[in-house]
Short mmCIF file of C-alpha atoms and ligand atoms in Angstrom, two decimals:
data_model
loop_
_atom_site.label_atom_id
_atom_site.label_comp_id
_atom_site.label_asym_id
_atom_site.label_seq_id
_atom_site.Cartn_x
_atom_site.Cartn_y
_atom_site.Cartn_z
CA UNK A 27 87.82 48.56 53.07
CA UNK A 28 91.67 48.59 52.16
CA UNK A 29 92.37 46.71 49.11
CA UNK A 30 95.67 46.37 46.95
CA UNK A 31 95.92 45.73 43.61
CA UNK A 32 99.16 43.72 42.56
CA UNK A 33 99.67 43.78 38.44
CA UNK A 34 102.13 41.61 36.77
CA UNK A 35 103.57 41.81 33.49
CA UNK A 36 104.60 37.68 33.23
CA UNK A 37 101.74 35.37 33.65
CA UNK A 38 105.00 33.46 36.00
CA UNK A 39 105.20 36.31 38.38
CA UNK A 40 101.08 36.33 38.38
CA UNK A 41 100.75 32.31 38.90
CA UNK A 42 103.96 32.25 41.39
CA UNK A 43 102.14 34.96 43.68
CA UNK A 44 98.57 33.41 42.98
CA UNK A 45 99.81 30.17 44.92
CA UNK A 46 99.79 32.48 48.39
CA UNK A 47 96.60 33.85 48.08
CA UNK A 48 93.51 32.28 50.08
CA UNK A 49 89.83 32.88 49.39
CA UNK A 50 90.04 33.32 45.49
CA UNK A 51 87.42 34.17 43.54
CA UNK A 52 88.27 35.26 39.48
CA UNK A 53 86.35 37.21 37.03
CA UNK A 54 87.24 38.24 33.30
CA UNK A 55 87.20 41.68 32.13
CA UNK A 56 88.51 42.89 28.81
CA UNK A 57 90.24 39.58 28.18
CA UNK A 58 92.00 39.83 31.43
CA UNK A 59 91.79 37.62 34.73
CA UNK A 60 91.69 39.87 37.91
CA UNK A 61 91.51 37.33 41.09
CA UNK A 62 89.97 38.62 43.91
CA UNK A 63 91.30 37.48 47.28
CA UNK A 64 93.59 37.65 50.42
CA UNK A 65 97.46 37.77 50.64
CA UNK A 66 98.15 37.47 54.37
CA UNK A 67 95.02 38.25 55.11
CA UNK A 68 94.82 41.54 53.34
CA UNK A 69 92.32 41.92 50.36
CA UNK A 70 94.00 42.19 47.39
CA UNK A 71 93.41 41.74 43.51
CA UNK A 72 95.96 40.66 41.33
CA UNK A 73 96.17 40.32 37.52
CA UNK A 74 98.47 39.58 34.39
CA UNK A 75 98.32 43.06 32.80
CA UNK A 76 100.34 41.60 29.51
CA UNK A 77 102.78 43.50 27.51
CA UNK A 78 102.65 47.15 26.51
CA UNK A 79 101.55 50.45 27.37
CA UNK A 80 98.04 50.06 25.85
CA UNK A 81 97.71 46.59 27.50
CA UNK A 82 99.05 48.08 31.28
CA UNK A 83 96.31 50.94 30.85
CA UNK A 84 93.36 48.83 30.00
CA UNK A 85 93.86 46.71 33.07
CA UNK A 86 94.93 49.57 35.95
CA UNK A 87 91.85 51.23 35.02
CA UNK A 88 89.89 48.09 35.72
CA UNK A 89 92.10 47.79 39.11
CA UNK A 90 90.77 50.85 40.20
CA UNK A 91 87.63 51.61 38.52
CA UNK A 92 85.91 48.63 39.03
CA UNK A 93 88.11 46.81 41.96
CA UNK A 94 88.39 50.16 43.84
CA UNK A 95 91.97 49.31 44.86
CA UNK A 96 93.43 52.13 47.27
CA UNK A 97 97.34 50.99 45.58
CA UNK A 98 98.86 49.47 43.12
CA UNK A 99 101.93 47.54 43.23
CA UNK A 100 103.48 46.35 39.46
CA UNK A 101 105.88 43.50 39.52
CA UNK A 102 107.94 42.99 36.46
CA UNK A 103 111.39 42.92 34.36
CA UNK A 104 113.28 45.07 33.01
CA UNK A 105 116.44 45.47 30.55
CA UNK A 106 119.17 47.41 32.53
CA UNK A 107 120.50 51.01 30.93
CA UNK A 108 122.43 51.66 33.43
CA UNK A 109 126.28 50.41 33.51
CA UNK A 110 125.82 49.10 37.37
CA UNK A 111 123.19 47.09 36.69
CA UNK A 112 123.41 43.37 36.28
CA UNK A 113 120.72 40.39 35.37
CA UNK A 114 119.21 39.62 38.94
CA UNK A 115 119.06 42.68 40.28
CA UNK A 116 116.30 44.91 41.44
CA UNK A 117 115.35 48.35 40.31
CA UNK A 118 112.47 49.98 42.21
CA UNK A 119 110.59 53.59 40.57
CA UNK A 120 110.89 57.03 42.30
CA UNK A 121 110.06 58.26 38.85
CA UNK A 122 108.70 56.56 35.46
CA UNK A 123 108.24 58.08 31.75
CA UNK A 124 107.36 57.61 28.64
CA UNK A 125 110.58 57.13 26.31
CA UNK A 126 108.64 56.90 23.15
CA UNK A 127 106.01 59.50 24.09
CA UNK A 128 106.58 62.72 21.85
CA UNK A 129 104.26 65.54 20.71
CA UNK A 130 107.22 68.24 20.00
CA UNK A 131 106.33 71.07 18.93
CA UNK A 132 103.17 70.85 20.39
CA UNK A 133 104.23 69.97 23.94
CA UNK A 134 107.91 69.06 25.55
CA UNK A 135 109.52 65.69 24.66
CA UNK A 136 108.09 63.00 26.86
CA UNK A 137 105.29 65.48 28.11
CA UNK A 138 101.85 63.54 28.12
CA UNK A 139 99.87 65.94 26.03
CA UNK A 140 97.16 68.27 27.50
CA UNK A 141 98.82 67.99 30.77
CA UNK A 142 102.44 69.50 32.36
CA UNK A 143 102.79 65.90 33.21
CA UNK A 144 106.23 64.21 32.27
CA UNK A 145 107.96 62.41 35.43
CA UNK A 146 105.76 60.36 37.03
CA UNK A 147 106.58 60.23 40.65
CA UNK A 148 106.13 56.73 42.61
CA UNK A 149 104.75 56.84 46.30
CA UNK A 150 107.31 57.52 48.97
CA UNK A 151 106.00 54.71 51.67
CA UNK A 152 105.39 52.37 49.02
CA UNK A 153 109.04 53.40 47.66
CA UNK A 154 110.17 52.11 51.10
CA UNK A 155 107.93 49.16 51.91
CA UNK A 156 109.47 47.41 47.99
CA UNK A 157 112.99 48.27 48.62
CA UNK A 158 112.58 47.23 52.77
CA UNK A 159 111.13 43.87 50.82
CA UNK A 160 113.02 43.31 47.53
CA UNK A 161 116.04 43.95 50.14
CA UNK A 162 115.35 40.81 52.27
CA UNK A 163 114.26 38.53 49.42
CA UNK A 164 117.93 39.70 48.00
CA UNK A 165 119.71 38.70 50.99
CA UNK A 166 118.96 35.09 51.19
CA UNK A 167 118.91 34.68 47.64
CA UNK A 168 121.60 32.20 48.19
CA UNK A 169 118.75 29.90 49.31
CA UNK A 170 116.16 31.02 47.16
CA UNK A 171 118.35 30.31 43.74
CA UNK A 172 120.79 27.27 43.10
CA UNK A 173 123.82 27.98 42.72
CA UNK A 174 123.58 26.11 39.27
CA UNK A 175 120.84 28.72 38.29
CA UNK A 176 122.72 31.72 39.84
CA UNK A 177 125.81 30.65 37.50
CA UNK A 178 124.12 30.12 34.52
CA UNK A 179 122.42 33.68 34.52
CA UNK A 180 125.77 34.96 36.46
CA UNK A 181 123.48 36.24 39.45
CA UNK A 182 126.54 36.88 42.03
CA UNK A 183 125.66 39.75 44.47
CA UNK A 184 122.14 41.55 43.30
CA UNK A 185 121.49 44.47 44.75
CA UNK A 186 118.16 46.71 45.17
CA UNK A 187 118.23 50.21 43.58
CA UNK A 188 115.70 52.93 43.31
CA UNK A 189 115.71 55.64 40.71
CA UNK A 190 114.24 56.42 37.48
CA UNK A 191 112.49 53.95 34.35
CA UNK A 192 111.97 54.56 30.97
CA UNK A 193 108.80 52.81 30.12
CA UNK A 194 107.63 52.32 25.79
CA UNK A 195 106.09 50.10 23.35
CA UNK A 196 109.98 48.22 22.35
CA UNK A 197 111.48 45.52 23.39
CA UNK A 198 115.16 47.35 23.17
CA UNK A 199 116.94 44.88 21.80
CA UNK A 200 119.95 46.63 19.94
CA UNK A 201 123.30 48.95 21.47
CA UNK A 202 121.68 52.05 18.83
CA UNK A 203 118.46 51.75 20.82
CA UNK A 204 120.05 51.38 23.92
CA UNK A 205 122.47 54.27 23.56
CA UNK A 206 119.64 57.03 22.29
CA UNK A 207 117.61 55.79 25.52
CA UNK A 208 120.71 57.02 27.57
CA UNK A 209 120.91 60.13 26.23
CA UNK A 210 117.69 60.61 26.37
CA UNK A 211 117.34 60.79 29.85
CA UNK A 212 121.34 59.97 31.22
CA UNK A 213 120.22 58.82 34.54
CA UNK A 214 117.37 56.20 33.83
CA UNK A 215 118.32 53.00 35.27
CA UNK A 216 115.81 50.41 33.06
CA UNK A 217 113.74 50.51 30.38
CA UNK A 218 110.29 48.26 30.20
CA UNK A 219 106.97 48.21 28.41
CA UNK A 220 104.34 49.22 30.91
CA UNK A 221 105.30 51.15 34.20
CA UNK A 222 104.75 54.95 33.03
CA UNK A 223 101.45 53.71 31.50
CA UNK A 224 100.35 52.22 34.78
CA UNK A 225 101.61 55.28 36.71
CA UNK A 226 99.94 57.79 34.43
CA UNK A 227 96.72 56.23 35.17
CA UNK A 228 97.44 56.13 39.17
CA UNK A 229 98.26 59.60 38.78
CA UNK A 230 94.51 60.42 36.93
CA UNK A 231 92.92 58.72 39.78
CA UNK A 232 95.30 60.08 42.72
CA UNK A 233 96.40 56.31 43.26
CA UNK A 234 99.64 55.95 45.16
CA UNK A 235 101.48 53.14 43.28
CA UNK A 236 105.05 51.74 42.70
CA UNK A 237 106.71 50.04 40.16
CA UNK A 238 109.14 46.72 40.81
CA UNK A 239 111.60 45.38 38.20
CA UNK A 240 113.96 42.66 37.80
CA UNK A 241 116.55 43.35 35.48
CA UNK A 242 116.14 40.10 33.01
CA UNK A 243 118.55 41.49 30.62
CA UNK A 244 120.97 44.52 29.43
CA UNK A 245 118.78 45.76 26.92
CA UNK A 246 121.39 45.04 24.23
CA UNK A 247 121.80 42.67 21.44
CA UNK A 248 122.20 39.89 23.89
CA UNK A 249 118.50 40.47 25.55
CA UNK A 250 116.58 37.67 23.92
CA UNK A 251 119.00 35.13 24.63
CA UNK A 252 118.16 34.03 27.30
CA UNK A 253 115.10 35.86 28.19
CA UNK A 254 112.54 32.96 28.20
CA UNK A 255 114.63 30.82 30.67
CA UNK A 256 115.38 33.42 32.71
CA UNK A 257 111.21 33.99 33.16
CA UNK A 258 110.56 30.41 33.62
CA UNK A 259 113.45 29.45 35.63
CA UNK A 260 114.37 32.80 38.13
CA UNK A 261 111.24 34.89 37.91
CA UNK A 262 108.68 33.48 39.35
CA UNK A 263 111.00 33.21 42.68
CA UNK A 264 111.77 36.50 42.81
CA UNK A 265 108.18 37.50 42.36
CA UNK A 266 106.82 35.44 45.05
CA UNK A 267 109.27 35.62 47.08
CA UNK A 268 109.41 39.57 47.10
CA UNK A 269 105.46 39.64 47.21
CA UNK A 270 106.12 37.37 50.86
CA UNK A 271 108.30 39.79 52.35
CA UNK A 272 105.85 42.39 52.26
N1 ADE B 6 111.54 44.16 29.61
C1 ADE B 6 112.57 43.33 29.89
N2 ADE B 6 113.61 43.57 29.11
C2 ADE B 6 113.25 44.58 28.29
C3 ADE B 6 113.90 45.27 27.24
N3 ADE B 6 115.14 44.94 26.87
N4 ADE B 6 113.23 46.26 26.61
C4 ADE B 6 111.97 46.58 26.98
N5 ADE B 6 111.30 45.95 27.96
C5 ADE B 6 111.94 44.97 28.61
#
C-alpha cells in the first residue's frame, strides 16, 4: 500500500501539519515521534526529524526501514545564499550536497566517500507536485499572512524557486561563512542542516524524495534575529498550508 513519509525539521511545521491528519496513531523510535495516519485520505507518516545531518539520517532510515514509506517529502527552512532570495520565499531541491563533507585527497570535495556520489538529485514528479503546491500556497499568501506579519518580516512578493542546497552541520551565521559557501558551489541557492543527509539515505534505498525550504533568513550576521519569531509566527502557515495544496 502507498504510503508517504513527510519529515520536518521544526516541531511548528510537524504540529501545524499534524492538525490535518485523521486516524493517528504515534509510536517512539530512537527518541523520535513518527505518527502514523491519513492526510486526505492518503496514508502517510510524519515526524520531527530535529536538527542536523546525524539527526535527519537516524529518522529517514526509520521512515523507510521500518514505516516502508514509498517517498519522502522534507519540509523546512533555510538561510538564502543566493542574492534573489528574500525571507518568505520558497526554494525547492533538484539537487542537495554536503557543504561540510570532505575526504580530499582521498575522494573529491563534497564526494560521500566509498561512493561517486556528490549531487544528490531530487525526484522530477515530486520536483513538480512541491513547486505546482508551494506555488498556490504563495499566491494567496495575502490571506494566509497579515499584512502586519508580512511587514514585520518584509514578506512582499515570495516567489517559488527550484535549484540546488547546500546542506551541513552550521547554522551559517556570519558574511565569511556565507561567502566561502558561494564559492564553493556559485549556484547553490540555500544552505540548511539536514536535506543532503535525508537525500543520501533516499538515494541508498532508491527512495524518490524532495526537499522544501522556506528561506527564514540570509544566512548572514542578521540570521538569528529574528529567527525564533519568524518559526513561531510564519512557519507553521506556510507548512500547513503548502502540505494542503498537495
Ligand atoms: N536553516 C535556516 N537558516 C539556516 C542557516 N542560516 N544556516 C543553516 N541552516 C539554516
Amino acid at each position: 500500500k502507498f504510503k508517504i513519509g513527510i519529515m520536518g525539521a521544526m516541531n511548528e511545521e510537524v504540529k501545524s501539519i499534524r492538525e490535518n491528519f485523521t486516524d493517528i496513531t504515534t509510536e517512539t523510535f530512537g527518541k523520535r515521534e513518527y505518527t502514523t495516519g491519513k492526510l486526505q485520505g492518503i496514508d502517510t507518516v510524519l515526524v520531527f526529524s530535529r536538527w542536523g545531518k546525524v539527526a535527519a539520517a537516524s529518522t529517514v532510515t526509520t521512515l523507510l526501514h521500518h514505516y516502508k514509506v514509498n517517498c519522502l517529502i522534507f519540509i523546512g527552512v533555510a538561510g538564502a545564499l543566493s542574492q534573489d532570495l528574500n525571507v518568505g520565499d520558497i526554494v525547492i531541491s533538484d539537487q542537495l550536497f554536503q557543504h561540510d563533507m570532505d575526504a580530499r585527497p582521498l575522494c573529491e570535495k563534497h564526494q560521500i566517500p566509498l561512493t561517486n556520489d556528490r549531487l544528490f538529485k531530487s525526484n522530477e514528479t515530486l520536483v513538480q507536485n512541491a513547486t505546482k503546491s508551494a506555488a498556490l500556497f504563495i499566491a494567496s499568501i495575502n490571506q494566509t499572512l497579515s499584512a502586519i506579519t508580512r511587514e514585520k518580516f518584509s514578506i512582499i512578493a515570495p516567489k517559488v524557486v527550484t535549484g540546488k542546497i547546500a546542506t551541513g552541520d552550521t547554522f551559517i551565521h556570519q558574511s565569511s561563512q556565507k561567502l566561502a559557501l558561494k564559492n564553493d558551489m556559485p549556484d547553490t541557492l540555500a544552505v540548511e542542516m539536514e536535506g543532503a543527509a535525508v537525500a543520501q539515505i533516499c538515494h541508498d534505498y532508491d527512495i524518490p524524495f524532495v526537499v522544501l525550504r522556506t528561506i527564514s533568513d540570509k544566512a548572514d550576521h542578521s540570521a538569528a534575529i529574528d529567527f525564533q519569531a519568524f518559526i513561531s509566527e510564519v512557519i507553521p502557515k506556510y507548512a500547513s498550508g503548502i502540505v494542503n495544496e498537495m
